[in-house]
Coordinates of C-alpha atoms in Angstrom, one line a residue:
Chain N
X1 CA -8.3 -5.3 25.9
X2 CA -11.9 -5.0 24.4
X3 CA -10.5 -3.2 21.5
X4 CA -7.8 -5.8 20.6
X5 CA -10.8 -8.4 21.0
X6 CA -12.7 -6.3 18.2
X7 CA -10.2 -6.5 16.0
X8 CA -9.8 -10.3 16.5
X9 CA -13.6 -10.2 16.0
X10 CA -13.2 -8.1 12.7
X11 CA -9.7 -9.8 11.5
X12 CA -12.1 -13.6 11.6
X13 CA -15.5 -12.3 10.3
X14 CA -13.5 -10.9 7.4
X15 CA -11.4 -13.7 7.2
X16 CA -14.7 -15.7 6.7
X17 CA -15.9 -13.4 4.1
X18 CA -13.0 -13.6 2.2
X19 CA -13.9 -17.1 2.4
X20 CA -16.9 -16.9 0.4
X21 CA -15.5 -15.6 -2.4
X22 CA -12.3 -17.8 -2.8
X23 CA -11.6 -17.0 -6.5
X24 CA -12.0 -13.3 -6.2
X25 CA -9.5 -13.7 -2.9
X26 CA -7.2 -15.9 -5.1
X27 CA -6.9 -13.9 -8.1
X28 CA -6.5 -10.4 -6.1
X29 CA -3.1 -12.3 -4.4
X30 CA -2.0 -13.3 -7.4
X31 CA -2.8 -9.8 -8.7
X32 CA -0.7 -8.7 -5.2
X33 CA 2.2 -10.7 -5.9
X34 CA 2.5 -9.6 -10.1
X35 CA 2.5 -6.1 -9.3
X36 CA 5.4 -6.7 -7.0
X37 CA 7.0 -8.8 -9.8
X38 CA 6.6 -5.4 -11.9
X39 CA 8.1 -3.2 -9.6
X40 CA 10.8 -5.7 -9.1
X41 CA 11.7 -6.2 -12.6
X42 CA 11.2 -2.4 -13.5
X43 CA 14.2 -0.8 -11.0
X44 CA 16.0 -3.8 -11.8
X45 CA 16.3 -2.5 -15.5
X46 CA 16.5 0.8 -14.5
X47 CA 19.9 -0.5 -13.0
X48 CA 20.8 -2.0 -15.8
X49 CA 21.4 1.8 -16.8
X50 CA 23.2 3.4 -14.0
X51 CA 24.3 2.4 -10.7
X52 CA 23.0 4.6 -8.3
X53 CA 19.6 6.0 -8.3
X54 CA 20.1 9.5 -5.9
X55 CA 23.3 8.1 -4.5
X56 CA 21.4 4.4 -3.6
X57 CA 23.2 1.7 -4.8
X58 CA 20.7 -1.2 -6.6
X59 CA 20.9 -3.3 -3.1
X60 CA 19.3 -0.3 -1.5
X61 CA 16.7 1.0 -3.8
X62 CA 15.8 -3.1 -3.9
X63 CA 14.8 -1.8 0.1
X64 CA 12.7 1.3 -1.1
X65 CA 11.1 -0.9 -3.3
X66 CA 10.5 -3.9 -0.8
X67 CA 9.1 -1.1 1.5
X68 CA 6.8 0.5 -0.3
X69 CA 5.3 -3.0 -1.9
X70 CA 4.7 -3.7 1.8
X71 CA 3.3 -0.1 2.4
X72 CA 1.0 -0.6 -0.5
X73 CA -0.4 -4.2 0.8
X74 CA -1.3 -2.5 4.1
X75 CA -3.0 0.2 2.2
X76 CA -4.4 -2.8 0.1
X77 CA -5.4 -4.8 3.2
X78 CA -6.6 -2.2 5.6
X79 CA -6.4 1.5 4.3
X80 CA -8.4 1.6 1.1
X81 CA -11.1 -1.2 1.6
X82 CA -12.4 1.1 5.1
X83 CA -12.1 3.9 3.3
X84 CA -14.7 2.5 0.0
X85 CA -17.0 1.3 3.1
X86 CA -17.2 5.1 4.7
X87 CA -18.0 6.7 1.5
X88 CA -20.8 4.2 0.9
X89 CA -21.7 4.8 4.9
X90 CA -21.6 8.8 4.2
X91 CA -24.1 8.6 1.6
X92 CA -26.6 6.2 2.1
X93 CA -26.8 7.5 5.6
X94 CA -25.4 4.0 7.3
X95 CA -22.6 5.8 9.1
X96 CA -25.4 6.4 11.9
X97 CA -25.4 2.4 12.5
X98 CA -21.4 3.1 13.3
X99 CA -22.1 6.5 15.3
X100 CA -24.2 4.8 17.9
X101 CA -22.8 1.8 18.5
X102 CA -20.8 1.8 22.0
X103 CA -17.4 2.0 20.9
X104 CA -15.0 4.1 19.2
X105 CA -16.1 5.3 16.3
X106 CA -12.8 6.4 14.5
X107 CA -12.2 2.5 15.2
X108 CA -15.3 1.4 13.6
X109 CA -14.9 2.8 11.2
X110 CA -11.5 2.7 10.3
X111 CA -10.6 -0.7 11.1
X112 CA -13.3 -2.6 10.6
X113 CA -13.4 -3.8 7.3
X114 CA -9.6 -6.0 5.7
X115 CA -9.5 -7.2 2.4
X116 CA -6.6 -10.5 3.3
X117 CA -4.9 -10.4 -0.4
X118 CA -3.4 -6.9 0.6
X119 CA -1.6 -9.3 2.4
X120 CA 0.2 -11.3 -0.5
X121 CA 1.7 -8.1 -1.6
X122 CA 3.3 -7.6 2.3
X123 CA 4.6 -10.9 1.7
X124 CA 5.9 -10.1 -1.6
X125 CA 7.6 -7.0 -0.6
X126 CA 8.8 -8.8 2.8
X127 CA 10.3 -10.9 0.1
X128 CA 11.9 -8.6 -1.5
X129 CA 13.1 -7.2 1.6
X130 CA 15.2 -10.0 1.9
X131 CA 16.2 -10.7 -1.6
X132 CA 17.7 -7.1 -1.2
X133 CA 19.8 -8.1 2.0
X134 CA 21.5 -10.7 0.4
X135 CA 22.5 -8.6 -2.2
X136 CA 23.9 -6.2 0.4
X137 CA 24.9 -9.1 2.3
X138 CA 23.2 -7.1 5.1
X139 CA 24.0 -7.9 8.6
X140 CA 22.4 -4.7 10.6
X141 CA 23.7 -3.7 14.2
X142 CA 20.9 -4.1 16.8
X143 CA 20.9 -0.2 17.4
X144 CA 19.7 -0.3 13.9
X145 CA 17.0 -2.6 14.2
X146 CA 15.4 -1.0 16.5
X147 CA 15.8 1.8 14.5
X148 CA 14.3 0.4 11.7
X149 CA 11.5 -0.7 13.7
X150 CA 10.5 2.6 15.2
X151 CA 11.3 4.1 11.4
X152 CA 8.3 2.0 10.1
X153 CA 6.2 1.8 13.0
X154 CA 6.2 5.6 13.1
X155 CA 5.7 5.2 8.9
X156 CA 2.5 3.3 9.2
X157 CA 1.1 5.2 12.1
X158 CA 1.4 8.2 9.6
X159 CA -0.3 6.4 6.7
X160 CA -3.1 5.3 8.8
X161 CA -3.6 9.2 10.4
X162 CA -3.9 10.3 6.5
X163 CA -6.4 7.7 6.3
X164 CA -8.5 9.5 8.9
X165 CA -7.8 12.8 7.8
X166 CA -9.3 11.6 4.8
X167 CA -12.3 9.9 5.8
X168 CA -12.6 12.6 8.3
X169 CA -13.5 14.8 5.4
X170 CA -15.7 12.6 3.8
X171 CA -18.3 14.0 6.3
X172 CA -18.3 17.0 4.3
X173 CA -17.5 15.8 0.8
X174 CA -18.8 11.8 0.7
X175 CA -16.3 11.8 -2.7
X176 CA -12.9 11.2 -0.8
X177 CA -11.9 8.1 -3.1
X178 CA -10.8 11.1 -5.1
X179 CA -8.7 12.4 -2.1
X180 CA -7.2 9.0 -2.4
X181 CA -6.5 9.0 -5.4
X182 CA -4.7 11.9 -5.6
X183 CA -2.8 10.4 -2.6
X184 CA -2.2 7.8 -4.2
X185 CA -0.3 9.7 -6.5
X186 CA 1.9 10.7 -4.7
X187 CA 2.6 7.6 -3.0
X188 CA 4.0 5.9 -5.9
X189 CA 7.0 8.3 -5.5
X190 CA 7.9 6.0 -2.5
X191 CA 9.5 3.8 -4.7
X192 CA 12.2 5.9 -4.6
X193 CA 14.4 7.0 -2.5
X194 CA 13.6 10.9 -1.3
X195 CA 17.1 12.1 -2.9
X196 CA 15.9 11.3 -6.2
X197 CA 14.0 14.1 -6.4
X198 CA 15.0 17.8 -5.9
X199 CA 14.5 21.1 -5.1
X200 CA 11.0 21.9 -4.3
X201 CA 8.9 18.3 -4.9
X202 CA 11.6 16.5 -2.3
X203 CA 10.8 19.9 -0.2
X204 CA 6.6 18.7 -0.6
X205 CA 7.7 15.0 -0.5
X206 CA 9.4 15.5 3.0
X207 CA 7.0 17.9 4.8
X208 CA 4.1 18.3 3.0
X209 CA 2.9 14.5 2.3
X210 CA 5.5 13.5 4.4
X211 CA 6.6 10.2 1.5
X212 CA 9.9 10.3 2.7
X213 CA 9.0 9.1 6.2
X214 CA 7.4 6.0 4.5
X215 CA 10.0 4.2 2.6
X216 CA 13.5 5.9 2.6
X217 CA 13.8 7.2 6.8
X218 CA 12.9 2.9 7.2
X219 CA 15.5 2.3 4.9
X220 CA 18.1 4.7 6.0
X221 CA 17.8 3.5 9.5
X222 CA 18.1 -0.7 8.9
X223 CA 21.2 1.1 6.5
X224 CA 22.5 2.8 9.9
X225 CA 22.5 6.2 7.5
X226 CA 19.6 7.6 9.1
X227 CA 20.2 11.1 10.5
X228 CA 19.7 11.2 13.9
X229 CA 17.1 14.2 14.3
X230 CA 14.4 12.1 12.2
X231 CA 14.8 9.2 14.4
X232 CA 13.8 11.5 17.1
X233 CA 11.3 13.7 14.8
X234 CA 9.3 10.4 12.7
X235 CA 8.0 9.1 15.9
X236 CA 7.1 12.6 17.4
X237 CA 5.3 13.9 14.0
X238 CA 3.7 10.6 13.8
X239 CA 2.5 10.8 17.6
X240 CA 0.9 14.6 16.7
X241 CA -0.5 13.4 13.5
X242 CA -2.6 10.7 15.4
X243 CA -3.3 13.1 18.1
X244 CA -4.2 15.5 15.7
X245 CA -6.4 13.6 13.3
X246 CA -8.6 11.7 16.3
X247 CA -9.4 15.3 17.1
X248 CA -10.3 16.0 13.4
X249 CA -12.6 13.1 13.1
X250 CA -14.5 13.8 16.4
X251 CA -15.1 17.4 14.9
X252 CA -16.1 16.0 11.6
X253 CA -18.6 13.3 14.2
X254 CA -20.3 16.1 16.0
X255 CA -21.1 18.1 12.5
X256 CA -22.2 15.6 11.0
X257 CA -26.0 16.0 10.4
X258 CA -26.7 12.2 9.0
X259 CA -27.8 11.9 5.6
X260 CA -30.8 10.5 6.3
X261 CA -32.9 11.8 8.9
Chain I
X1 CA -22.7 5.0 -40.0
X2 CA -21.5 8.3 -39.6
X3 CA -25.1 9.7 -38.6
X4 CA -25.5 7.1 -35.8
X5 CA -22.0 8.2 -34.8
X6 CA -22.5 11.7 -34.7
X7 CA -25.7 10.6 -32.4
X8 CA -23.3 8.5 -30.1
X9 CA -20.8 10.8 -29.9
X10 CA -23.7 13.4 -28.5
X11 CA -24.6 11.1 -26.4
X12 CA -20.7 10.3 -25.0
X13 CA -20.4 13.6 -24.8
X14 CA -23.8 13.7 -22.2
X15 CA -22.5 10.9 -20.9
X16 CA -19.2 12.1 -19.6
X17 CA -19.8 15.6 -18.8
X18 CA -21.8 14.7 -16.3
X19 CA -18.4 12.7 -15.2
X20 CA -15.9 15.4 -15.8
X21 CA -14.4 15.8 -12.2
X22 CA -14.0 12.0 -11.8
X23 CA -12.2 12.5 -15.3
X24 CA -9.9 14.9 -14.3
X25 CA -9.7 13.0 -11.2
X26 CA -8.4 9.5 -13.4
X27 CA -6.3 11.6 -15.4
X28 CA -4.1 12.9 -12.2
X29 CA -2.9 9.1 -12.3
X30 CA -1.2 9.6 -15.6
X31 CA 0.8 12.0 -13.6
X32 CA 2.9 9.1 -12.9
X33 CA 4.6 9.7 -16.1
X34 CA 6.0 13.2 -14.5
X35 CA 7.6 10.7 -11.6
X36 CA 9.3 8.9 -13.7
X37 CA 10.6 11.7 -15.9
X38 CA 11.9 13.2 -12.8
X39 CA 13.6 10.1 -11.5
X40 CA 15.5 9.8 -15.5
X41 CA 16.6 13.5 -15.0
X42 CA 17.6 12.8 -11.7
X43 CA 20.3 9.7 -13.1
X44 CA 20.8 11.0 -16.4
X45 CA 22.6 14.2 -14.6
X46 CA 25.8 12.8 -15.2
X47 CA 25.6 12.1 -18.7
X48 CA 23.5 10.6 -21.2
X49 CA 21.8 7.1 -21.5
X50 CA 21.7 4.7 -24.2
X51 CA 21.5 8.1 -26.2
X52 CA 19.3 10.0 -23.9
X53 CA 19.8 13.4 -22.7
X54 CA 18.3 15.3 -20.5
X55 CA 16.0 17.2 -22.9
X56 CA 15.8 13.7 -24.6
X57 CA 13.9 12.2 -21.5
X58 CA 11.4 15.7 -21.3
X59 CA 10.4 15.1 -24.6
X60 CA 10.1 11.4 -24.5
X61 CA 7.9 11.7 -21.3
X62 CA 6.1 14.8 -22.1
X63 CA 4.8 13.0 -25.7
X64 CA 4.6 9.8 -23.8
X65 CA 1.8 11.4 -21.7
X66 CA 0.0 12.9 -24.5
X67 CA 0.3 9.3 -25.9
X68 CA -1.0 7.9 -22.7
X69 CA -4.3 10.4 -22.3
X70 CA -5.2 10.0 -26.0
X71 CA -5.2 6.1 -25.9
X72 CA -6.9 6.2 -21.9
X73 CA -9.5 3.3 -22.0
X74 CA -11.4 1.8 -19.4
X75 CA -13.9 -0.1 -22.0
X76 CA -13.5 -3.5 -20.1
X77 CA -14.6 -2.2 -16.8
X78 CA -17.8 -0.9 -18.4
X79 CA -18.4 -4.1 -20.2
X80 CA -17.7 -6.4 -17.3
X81 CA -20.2 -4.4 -15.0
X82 CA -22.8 -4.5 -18.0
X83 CA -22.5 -8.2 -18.5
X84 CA -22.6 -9.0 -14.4
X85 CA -25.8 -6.5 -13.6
X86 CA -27.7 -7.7 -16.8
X87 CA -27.9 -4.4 -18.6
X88 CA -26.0 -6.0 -21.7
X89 CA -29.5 -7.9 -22.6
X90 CA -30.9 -3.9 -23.8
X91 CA -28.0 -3.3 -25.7
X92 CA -27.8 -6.6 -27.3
X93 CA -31.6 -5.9 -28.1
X94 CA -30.5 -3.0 -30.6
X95 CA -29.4 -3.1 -34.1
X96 CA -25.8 -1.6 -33.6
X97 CA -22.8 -3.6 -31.9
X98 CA -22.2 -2.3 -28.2
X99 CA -18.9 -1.5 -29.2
X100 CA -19.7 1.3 -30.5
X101 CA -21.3 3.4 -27.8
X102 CA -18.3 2.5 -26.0
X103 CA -16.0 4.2 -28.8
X104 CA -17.9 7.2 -28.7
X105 CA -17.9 7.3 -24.9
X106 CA -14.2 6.8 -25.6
X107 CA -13.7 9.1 -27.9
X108 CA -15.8 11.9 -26.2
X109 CA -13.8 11.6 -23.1
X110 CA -10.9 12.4 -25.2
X111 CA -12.3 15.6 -26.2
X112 CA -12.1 16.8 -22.1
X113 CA -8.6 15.0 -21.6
X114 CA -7.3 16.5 -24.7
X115 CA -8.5 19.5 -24.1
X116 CA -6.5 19.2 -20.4
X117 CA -3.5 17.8 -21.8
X118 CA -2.4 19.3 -25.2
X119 CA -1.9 23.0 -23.5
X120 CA 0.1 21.3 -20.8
X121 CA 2.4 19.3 -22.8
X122 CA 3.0 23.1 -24.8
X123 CA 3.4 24.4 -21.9
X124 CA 6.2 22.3 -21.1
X125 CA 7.6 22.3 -24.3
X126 CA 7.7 26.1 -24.1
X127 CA 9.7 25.8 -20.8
X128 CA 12.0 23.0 -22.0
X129 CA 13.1 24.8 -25.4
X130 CA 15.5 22.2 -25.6
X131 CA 13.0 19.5 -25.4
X132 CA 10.8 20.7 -28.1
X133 CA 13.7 21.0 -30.1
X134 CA 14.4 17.2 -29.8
X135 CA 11.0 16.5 -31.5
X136 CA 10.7 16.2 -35.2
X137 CA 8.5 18.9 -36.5
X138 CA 8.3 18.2 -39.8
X139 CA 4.9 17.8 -41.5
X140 CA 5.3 14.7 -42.6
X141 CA 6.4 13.4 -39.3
X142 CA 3.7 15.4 -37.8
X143 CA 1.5 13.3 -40.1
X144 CA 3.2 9.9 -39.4
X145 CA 2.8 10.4 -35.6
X146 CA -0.8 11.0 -36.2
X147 CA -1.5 7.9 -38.1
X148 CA 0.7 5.9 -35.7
X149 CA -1.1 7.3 -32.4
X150 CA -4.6 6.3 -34.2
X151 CA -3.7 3.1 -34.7
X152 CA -1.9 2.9 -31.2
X153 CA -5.7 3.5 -29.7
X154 CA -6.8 1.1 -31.7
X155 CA -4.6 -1.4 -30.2
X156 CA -5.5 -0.7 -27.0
X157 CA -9.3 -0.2 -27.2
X158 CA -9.3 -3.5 -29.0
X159 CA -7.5 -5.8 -26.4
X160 CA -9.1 -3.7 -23.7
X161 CA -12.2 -5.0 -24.8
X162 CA -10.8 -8.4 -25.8
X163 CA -10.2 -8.5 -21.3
X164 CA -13.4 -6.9 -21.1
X165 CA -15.3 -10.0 -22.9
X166 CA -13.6 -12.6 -20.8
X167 CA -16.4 -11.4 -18.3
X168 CA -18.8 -13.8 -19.9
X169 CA -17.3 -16.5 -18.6
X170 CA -15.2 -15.4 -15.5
X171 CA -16.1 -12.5 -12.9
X172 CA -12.6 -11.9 -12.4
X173 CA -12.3 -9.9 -15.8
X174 CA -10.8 -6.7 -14.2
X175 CA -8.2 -8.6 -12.5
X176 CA -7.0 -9.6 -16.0
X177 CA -7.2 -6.1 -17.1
X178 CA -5.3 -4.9 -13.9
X179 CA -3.1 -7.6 -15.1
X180 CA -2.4 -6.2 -18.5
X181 CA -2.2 -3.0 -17.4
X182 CA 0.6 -3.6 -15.1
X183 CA 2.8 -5.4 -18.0
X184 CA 2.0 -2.9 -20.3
X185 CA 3.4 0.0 -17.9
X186 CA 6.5 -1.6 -18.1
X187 CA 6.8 -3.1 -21.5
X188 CA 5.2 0.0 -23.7
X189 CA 7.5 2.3 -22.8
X190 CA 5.6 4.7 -19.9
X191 CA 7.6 4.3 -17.1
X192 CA 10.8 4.5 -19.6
X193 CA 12.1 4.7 -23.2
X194 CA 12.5 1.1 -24.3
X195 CA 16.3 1.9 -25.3
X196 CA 17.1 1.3 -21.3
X197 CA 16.0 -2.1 -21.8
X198 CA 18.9 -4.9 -22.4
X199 CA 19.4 -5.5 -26.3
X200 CA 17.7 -9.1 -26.5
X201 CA 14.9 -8.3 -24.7
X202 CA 14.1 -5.3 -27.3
X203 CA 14.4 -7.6 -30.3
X204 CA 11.4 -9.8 -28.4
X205 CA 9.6 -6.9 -27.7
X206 CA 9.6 -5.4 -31.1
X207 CA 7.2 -8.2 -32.5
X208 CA 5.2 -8.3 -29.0
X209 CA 1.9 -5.3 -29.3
X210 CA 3.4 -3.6 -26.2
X211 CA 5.6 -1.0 -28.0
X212 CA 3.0 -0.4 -30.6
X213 CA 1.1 0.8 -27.9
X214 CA 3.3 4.0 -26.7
X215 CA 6.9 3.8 -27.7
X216 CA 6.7 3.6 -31.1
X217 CA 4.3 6.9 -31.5
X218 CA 6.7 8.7 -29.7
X219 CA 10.0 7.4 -31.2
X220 CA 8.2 8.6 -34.5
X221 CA 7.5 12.0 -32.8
X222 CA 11.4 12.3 -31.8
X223 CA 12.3 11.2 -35.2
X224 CA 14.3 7.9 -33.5
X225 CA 12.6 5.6 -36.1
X226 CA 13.1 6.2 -39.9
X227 CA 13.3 4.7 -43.1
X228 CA 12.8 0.7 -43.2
X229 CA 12.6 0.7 -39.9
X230 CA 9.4 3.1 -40.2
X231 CA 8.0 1.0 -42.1
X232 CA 8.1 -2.2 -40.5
X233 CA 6.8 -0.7 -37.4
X234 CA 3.8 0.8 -39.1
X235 CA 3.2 -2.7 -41.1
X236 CA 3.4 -4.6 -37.4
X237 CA 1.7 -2.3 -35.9
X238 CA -0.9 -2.1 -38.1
X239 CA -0.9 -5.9 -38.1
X240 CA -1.6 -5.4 -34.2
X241 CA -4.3 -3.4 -34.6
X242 CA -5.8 -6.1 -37.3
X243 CA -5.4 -8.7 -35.2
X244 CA -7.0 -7.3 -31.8
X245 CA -10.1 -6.4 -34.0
X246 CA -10.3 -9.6 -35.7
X247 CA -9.9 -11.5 -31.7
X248 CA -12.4 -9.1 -30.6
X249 CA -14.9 -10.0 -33.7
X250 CA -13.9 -13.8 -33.2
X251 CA -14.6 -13.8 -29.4
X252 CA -17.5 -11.7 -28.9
X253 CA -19.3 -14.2 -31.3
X254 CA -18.0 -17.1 -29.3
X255 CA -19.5 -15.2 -26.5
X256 CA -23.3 -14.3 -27.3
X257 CA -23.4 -17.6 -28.5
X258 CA -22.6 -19.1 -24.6
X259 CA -24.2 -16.1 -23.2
X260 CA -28.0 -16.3 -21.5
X261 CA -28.6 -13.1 -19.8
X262 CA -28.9 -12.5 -15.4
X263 CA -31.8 -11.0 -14.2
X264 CA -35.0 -9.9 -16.4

């Protein structure tokens, strides 16, 4: 209960933040919203050219893509602006003012700062999402709702223990932004579906950096082509990964010698 | 002018040495160009595209990249911090344009990508026989692709900069240059050949800078383009190139002329 009244305490003071810098805020969403026009209009050419992308018709991939825009404005909205604030914290030495203060501090830390035009690109790909059931003329079973719904509740659980794998290790080298990077990297390979790719880098992209988990497992399962062990695997490796991570940042917590005393 | 530049390029050369990881680190985002040669080989498996092959695609993305890391430029975002934290006043003070240090940071930081990249792209050019074998080796193309990849930087250092002096009168300079970016992903050729694109839009795009940015260099490099057709792309894209430096020349003047400086 107190937590969920942090975060309404953190979701309005940055709310009022954002505020304060309305043209910044305005041009970012519009920013949010143009990228998603990019990715839109680029696999809608590359189905000018074929019509299947690794066995995924263009009504499909349009779900891939409408899942990873969505993906990207939560990283956008809550992922990377947290993860800019704990470098700054790790080496000016202000992570101490988050250490002491009588609450989590994985929570803190990780959730404390939101950057709201993330969330015009959420929209934009929730957007998309729908454009892309029309084409299909979806109509999914209830089974595979719920489905779906576990699918990409277990995807963002997974993105958001990454996230504090990585700022886990900034304890040790302050310069994760470059961690993220190379994340980041490999993210953009969500906008495919996982069958694209073969051999080895699908091999990486499934269990590795688990990618495959983010954007096509979700889309398989509103499909009702999700294979049945990954439904039972994506929440269970997303459970351990959070389990696993907490327990990583409280090691990286009690290492930590602060930078400035 | 060429001993001032041999002391800027020192000084570039200082300057981003002492950045060489974050380098390396920017660079690993032109990786993207890998992604999307896989997902091409991955659909052109069944057959060939608009005239693409499989070895086709390697060698269009493996030059693409080379294409992509020689023309890297992140001028704008150096400007736009100058102009908002003041430090532009110093530069202004001295008898040589900014501009220039920012083409020899430019060009210095090609010197490490280059030196990154080139052995790569042989590397995969060596493994992918077939690929090399769909680039035109000829010394004379070798020679054309050269002049065209020049002038391709100079396209985009130019309107780079061109975004990067809209930060006199907006702070939201990057997010046109995010902006641009984004289009130019799609329109220059780096996320594919511009042949997968339907026929009308390729007639607009051919008078557009976009494809003089990327495509063209390496549709020279493969030998796509010859003849006429060469020619007219080097004429527009030399007229490009003109005509960013010209809107940079134009504007910046516009600019110092509205500009009074923040902070002392």
């Amino acid at each position: 209960m107190r937590y969920l009244r942090l975060l309404g305490v953190f979701l309005k003071s940055n709310l009022l933040l954002e505020l304060e810098y309305r043209a910044n805020f305005l041009t970012q969403s519009l920013l949010g919203v143009f990228w998603a026009s990019i990715s839109f209009a680029g696999i809608s050419i590359f189905y000018t050219q074929t019509d299947q992308i690794g066995g995924w018709s263009y009504g499909q991939a349009l779900l891939i893509v409408a899942l990873f825009t969505f993906l990207d404005g939560l990283l956008n909205f809550l992922m990377r602006p947290n993860t800019e604030r704990i470098v700054t914290m790790v080496r000016e030495g202000t992570m101490d003012f988050v250490l002491t203060k009588p609450a989590n501090s994985q929570f803190l830390a990780t959730l404390r700062h939101m950057r709201y035009a993330g969330l015009s690109d959420m929209l934009a790909g929730a957007a998309i999402f729908a454009f892309a059931g029309t084409q299909l003329a979806l109509a999914p079973r209830w089974e595979h709702v719920l489905q779906f719904a576990v699918m990409l509740i277990s995807a963002v659980l997974l993105i958001y223990s990454i996230w504090v794998a990585m700022a886990s290790l900034s304890f040790w080298f302050v310069r994760i932004e470059n961690i993220a990077e190379l994340f980041s990297v490999f993210f953009e390979t969500a906008r495919f579906p996982i069958s694209t790719f073969g051999g080895l880098l699908r091999f990486i992209l499934t269990f590795v950096v688990p990618i495959a988990f983010m954007t096509t497992f979700p889309a398989q399962a509103v499909l009702g082509m999700l294979e049945p062990h990954w439904l039972l695997s994506a929440p269970l490796v997303a459970a351990a990964m959070l389990w696993l991570t907490h327990r990583l940042w409280r090691f990286a917590v009690l290492h930590y010698s602060s930078a400035s005393s | 002018m060429l001993r001032i530049y041999a002391t800027l390029l020192r000084m570039g050369w200082a300057i981003v040495m002492e950045y060489r990881a974050q380098i390396v680190i920017w660079m690993t985002n032109s990786l993207l160009t890998i992604v999307f040669m896989l997902v091409w080989l991955s659909i052109s498996r069944d057959g060939p595209i608009n005239g693409y092959e499989s070895a086709d695609f390697v060698a269009y993305f493996i030059v693409a990249w080379v294409v992509r890391n020689f023309t890297a430029v992140w001028a704008s975002w150096e400007l736009d911090y100058a102009i908002r934290e003041g430090r532009l006043s110093p530069m202004l003070l001295r008898p040589l344009h900014p501009i220039h240090h920012e083409i020899a940071i430019n060009w210095a930081e090609k010197g490490i990508r280059l030196f990154l990249v080139l052995p790569l792209a042989a590397l995969g050019l060596v493994i992918w026989p077939e690929a090399a074998a769909r680039l035109d080796w000829s010394l004379l193309n070798i020679a054309l692709f050269v002049v065209s990849l020049a002038l391709a930087w100079l396209i985009l250092f130019m309107s780079d900069y061109l975004l990067g002096i809209l930060a006199f009168w907006t702070t939201q300079a990057t997010a046109f240059v995010q902006g641009f970016f984004g289009l130019r992903l799609l329109l220059s050729g780096t996320v594919m050949p511009l042949a997968m694109f339907p026929a009308a839009l390729q007639q607009v795009l051919r008078y557009t800078p976009f494809p003089y940015m990327l495509h063209f260099s390496v549709d020279i490099a493969m030998g796509r383009v010859r003849g006429e057709e060469l020619l007219i792309g080097l004429t527009l894209q030399l007229a490009w190139a003109l005509t960013c430096t010209a809107l940079v020349h134009l504007l910046w003047r516009a600019a110092i002329r509205s500009y009074s400086a923040v902070g002392a």
